[in-house]
Short mmCIF file of C-alpha atoms and ligand atoms in Angstrom, two decimals:
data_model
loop_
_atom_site.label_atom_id
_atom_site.label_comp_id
_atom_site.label_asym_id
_atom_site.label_seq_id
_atom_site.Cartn_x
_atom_site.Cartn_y
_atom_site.Cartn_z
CA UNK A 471 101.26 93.14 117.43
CA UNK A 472 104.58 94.00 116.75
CA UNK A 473 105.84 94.36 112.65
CA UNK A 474 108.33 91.46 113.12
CA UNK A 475 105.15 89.20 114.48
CA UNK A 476 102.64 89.73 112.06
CA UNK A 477 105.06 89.46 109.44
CA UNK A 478 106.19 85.52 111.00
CA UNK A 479 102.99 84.82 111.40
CA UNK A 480 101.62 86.17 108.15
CA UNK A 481 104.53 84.52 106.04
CA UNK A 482 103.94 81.57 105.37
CA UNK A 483 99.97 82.69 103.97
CA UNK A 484 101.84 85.54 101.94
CA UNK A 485 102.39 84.03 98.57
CA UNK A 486 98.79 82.73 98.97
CA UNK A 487 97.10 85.24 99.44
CA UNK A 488 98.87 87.46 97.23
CA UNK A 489 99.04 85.02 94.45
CA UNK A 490 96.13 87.29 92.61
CA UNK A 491 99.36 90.00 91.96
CA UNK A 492 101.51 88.97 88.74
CA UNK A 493 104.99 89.96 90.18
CA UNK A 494 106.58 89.14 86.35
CA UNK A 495 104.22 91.51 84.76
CA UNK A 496 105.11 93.78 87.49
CA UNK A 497 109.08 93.30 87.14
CA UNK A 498 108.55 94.05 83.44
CA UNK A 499 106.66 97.20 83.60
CA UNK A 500 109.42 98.64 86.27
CA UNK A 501 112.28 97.32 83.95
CA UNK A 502 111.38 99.83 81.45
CA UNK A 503 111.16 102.58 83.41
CA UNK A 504 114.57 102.06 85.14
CA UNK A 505 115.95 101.51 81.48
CA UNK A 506 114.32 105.25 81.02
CA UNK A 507 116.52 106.22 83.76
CA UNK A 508 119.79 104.36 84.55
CA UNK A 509 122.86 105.24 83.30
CA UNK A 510 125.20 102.99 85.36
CA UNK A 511 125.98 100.16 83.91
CA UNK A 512 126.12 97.27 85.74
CA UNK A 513 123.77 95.03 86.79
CA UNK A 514 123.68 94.88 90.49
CA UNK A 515 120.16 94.84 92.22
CA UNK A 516 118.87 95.39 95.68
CA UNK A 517 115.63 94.87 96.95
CA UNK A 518 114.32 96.31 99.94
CA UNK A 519 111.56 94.92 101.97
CA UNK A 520 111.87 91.75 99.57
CA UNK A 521 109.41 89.95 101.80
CA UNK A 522 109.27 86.69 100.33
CA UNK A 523 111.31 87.46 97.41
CA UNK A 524 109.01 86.92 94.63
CA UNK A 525 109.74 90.50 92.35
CA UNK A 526 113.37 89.12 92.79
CA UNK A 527 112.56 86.21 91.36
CA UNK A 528 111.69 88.03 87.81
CA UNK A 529 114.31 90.56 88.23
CA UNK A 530 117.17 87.80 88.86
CA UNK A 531 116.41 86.93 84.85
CA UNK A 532 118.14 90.56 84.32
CA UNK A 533 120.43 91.53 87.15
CA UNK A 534 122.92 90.32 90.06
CA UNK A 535 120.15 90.26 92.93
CA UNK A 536 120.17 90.59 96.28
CA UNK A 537 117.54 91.66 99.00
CA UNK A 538 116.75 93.23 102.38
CA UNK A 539 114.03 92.72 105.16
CA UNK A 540 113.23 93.27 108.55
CA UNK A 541 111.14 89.72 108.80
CA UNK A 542 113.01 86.43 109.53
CA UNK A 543 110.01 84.29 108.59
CA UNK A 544 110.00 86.38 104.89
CA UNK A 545 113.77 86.34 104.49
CA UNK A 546 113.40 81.93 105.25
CA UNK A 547 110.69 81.67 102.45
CA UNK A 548 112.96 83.81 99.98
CA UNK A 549 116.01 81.81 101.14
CA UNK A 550 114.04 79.08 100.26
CA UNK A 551 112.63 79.89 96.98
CA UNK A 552 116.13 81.76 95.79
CA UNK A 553 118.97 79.98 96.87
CA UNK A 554 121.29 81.53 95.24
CA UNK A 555 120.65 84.76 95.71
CA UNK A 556 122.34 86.72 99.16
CA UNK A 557 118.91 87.80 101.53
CA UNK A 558 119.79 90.37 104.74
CA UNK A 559 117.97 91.03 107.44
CA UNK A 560 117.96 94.15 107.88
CA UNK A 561 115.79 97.49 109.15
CA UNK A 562 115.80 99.89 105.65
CA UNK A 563 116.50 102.40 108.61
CA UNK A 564 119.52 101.31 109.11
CA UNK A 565 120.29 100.03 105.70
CA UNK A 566 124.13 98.76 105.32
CA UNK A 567 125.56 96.62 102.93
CA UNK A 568 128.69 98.14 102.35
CA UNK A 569 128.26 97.93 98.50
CA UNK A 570 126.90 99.91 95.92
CA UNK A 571 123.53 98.78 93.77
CA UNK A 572 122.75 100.12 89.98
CA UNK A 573 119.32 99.66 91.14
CA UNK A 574 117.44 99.61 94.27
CA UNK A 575 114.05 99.18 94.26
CA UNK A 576 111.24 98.78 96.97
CA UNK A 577 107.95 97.89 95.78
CA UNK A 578 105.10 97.41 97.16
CA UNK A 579 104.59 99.96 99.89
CA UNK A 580 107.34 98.52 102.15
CA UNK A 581 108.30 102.01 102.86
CA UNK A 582 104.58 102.77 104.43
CA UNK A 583 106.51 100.87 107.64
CA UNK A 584 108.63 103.46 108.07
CA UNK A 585 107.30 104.85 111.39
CA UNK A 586 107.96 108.61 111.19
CA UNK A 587 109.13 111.14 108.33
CA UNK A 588 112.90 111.68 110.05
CA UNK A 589 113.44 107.56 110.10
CA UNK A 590 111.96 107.99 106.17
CA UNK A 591 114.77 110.54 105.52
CA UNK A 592 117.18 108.81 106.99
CA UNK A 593 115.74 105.64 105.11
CA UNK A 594 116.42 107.19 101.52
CA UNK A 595 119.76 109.13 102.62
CA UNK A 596 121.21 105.04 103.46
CA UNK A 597 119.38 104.10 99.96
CA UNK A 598 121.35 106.57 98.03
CA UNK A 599 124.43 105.80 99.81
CA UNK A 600 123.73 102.52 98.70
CA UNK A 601 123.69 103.85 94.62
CA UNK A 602 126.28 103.91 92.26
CA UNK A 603 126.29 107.31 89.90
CA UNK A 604 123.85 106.96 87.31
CA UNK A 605 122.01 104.05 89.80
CA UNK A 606 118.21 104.65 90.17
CA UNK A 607 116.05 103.71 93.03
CA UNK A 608 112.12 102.53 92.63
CA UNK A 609 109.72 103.21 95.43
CA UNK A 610 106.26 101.76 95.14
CA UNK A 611 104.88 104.30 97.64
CA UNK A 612 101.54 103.25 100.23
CA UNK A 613 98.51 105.51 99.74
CA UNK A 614 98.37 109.30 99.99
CA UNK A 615 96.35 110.98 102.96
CA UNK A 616 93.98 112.90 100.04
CA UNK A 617 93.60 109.47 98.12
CA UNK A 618 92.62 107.69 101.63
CA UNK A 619 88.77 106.59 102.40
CA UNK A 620 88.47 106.24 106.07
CA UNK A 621 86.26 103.23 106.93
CA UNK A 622 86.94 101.56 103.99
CA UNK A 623 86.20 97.42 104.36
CA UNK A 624 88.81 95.62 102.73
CA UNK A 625 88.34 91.42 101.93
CA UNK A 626 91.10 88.75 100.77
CA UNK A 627 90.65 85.41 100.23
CA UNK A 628 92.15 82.44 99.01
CA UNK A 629 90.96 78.65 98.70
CA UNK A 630 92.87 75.31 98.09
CA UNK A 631 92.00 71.60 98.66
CA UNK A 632 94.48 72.01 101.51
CA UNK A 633 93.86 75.26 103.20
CA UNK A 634 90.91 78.34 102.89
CA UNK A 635 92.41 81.66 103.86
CA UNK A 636 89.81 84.82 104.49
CA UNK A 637 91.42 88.22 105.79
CA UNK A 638 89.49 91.13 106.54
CA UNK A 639 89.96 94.66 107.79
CA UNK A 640 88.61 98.52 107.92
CA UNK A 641 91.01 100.92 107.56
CA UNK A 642 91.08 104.29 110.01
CA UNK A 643 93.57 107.07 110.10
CA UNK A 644 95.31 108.42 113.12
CA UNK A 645 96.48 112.08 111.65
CA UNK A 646 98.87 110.26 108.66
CA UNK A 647 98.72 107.08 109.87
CA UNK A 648 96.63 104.35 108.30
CA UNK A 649 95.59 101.69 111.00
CA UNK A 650 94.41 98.15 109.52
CA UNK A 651 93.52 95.61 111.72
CA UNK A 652 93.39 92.47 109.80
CA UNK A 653 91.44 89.65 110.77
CA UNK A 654 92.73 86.18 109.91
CA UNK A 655 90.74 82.94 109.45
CA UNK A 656 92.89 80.14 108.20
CA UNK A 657 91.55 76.49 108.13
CA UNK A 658 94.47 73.85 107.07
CA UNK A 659 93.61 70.48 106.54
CA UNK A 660 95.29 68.22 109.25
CA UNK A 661 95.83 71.77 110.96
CA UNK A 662 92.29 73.22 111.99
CA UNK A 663 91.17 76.51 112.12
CA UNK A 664 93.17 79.46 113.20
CA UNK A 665 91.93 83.44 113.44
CA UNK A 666 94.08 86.20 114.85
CA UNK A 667 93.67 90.26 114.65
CA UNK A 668 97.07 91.67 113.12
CA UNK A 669 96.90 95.74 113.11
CA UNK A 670 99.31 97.28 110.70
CA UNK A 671 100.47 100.62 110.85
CA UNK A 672 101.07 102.58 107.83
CA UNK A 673 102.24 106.26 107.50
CA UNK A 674 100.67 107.92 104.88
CA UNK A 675 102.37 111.02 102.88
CA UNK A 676 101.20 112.93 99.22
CA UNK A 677 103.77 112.08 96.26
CA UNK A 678 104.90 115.69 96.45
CA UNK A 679 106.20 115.10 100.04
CA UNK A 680 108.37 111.97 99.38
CA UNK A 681 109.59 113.95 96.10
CA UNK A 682 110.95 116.63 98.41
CA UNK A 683 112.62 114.30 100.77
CA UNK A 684 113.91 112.14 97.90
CA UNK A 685 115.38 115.71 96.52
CA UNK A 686 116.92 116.15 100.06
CA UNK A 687 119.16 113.16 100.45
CA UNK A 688 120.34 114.49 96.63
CA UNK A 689 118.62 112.22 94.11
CA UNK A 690 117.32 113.76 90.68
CA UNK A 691 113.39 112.85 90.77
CA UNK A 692 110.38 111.45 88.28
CA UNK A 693 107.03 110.21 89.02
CA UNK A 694 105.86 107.62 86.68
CA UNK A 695 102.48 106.39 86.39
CA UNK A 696 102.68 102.40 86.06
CA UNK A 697 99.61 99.78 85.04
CA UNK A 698 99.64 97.43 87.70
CA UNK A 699 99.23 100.03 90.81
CA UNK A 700 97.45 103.44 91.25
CA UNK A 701 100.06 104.13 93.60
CA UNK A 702 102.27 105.10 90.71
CA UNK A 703 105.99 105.08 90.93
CA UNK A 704 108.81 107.31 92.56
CA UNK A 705 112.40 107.17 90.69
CA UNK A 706 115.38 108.76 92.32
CA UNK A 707 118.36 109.23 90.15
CA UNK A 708 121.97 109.72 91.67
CA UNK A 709 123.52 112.00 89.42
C1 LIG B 1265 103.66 94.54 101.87
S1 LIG B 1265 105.11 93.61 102.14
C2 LIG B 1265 105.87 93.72 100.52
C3 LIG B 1265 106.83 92.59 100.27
C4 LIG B 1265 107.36 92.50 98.83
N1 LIG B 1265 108.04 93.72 98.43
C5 LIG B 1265 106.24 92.17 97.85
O1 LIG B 1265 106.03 92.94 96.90
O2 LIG B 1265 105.61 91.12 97.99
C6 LIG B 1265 106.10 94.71 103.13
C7 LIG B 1265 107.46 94.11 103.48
O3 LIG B 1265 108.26 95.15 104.06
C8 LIG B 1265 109.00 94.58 105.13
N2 LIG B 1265 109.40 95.67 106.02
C9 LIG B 1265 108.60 96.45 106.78
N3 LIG B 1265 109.33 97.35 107.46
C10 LIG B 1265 110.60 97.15 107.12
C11 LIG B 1265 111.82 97.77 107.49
N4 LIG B 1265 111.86 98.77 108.36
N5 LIG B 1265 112.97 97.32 106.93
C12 LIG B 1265 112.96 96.29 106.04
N6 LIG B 1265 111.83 95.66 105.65
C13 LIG B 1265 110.66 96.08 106.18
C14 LIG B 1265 108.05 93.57 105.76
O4 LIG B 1265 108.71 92.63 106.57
C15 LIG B 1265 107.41 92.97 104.52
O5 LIG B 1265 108.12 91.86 104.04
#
């Protein structure tokens, strides 16, 4: 199924089944490190693959937000939860705002969608573009290829009065890519039960690599170790 589907499909579940993550906790811990960093100084924030908008939620406490996805049903869910806050929908690809952030940030592994390693170049060469000097942009990177397990079975539930959500999947590779089919079952009172097989496609690269095509579009670059992911954290600097 297509990214735009699964995403539609899969909105309106997100928040619920990721409401085990603690976005503010999250927000804080990436605060400090772009304080370590920034040297702009404005507050103007962009957020790219925002999904449903709930990092902006914490980060609209500290800076002029707005964010960027590829999914209509995510973007309607942030719209909804953030009114006031501007919501694109855009491909990171082909990222254009025509304005300049102090911080971008894309958490989460949204980059993992990025199909191929030229579209991921051409990804962070339209981020920088997007910085103002001294601006720093966050990347939550998806897993490495040497920190992948192949087969590995993967469960995530969540259960209401009102509706019992259970998605599964086993992860595979394909060279760099990491295939997960998800299964779905949803039962929703007054709705019944629905179960559909989403596969996600993720390209997988090692730190090192994104720090060298980070370096290539011109940014100065750290890698930070953070508490709530052992993906770590990827700053780019414009200098
Ligand atoms: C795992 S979700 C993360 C969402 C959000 N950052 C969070 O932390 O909850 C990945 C998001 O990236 C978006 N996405 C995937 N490919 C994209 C692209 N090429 N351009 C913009 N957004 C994209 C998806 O629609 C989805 O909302």
């Amino acid at each position: 199924m297509a990214l735009e589907a699964l995403y539609d499909e899969y909105a309106r579940y997100y928040d619920l089944l990721y409401s085990f993550k603690n976005y503010q906790q999250e927000v804080i811990e990436v605060q400090s490190i772009i304080d370590k960093y920034r040297t702009s100084t404005g507050i103007d924030l962009l957020e790219v693959g925002c999904g449903t908008g709930q990092h902006l939620k914490y980060y609209k406490e500290h800076y002029t937000c707005t964010g960027v996805d590829l999914n209509a049903g995510m973007l309607a869910i942030a719209r909804e939860q953030l009114p006031d806050v501007p919501f694109y929908e855009q491909d990171m690809v082909q990222l254009n705002l025509n304005q300049q952030f102090d911080v971008i940030s894309s958490l989460f592994s949204s980059i993992g969608y990025v199909a191929n390693q030229h579209d991921l170049v051409t990804t962070f060469a339209a981020m920088a573009a997007h910085l103002k000097t001294g601006g720093v942009l966050v990347i939550e990177p998806w897993l490495t290829p040497s920190g992948f397990t192949p087969g590995f079975i993967h469960m995530t539930t969540y259960e209401s009065e009102d509706v019992k959500i259970a998605r599964m999947g086993l992860s595979e590779a394909r060279g760099n890519t990491c295939l997960l089919d998800m299964h779905y079952l949803v039962a929703e009172k007054g709705k019944g039960v629905t179960t559909w097989v989403d596969r996600n496609e993720l390209t997988m690269y090692e730190i090192s690599e994104l720090v060298e095509m980070l370096e290539s579009v011109g940014l100065q670059v750290h890698v930070e170790e953070l508490g709530f992911t052992k993906r770590g954290l990827i700053v780019g600097i414009k200098k």
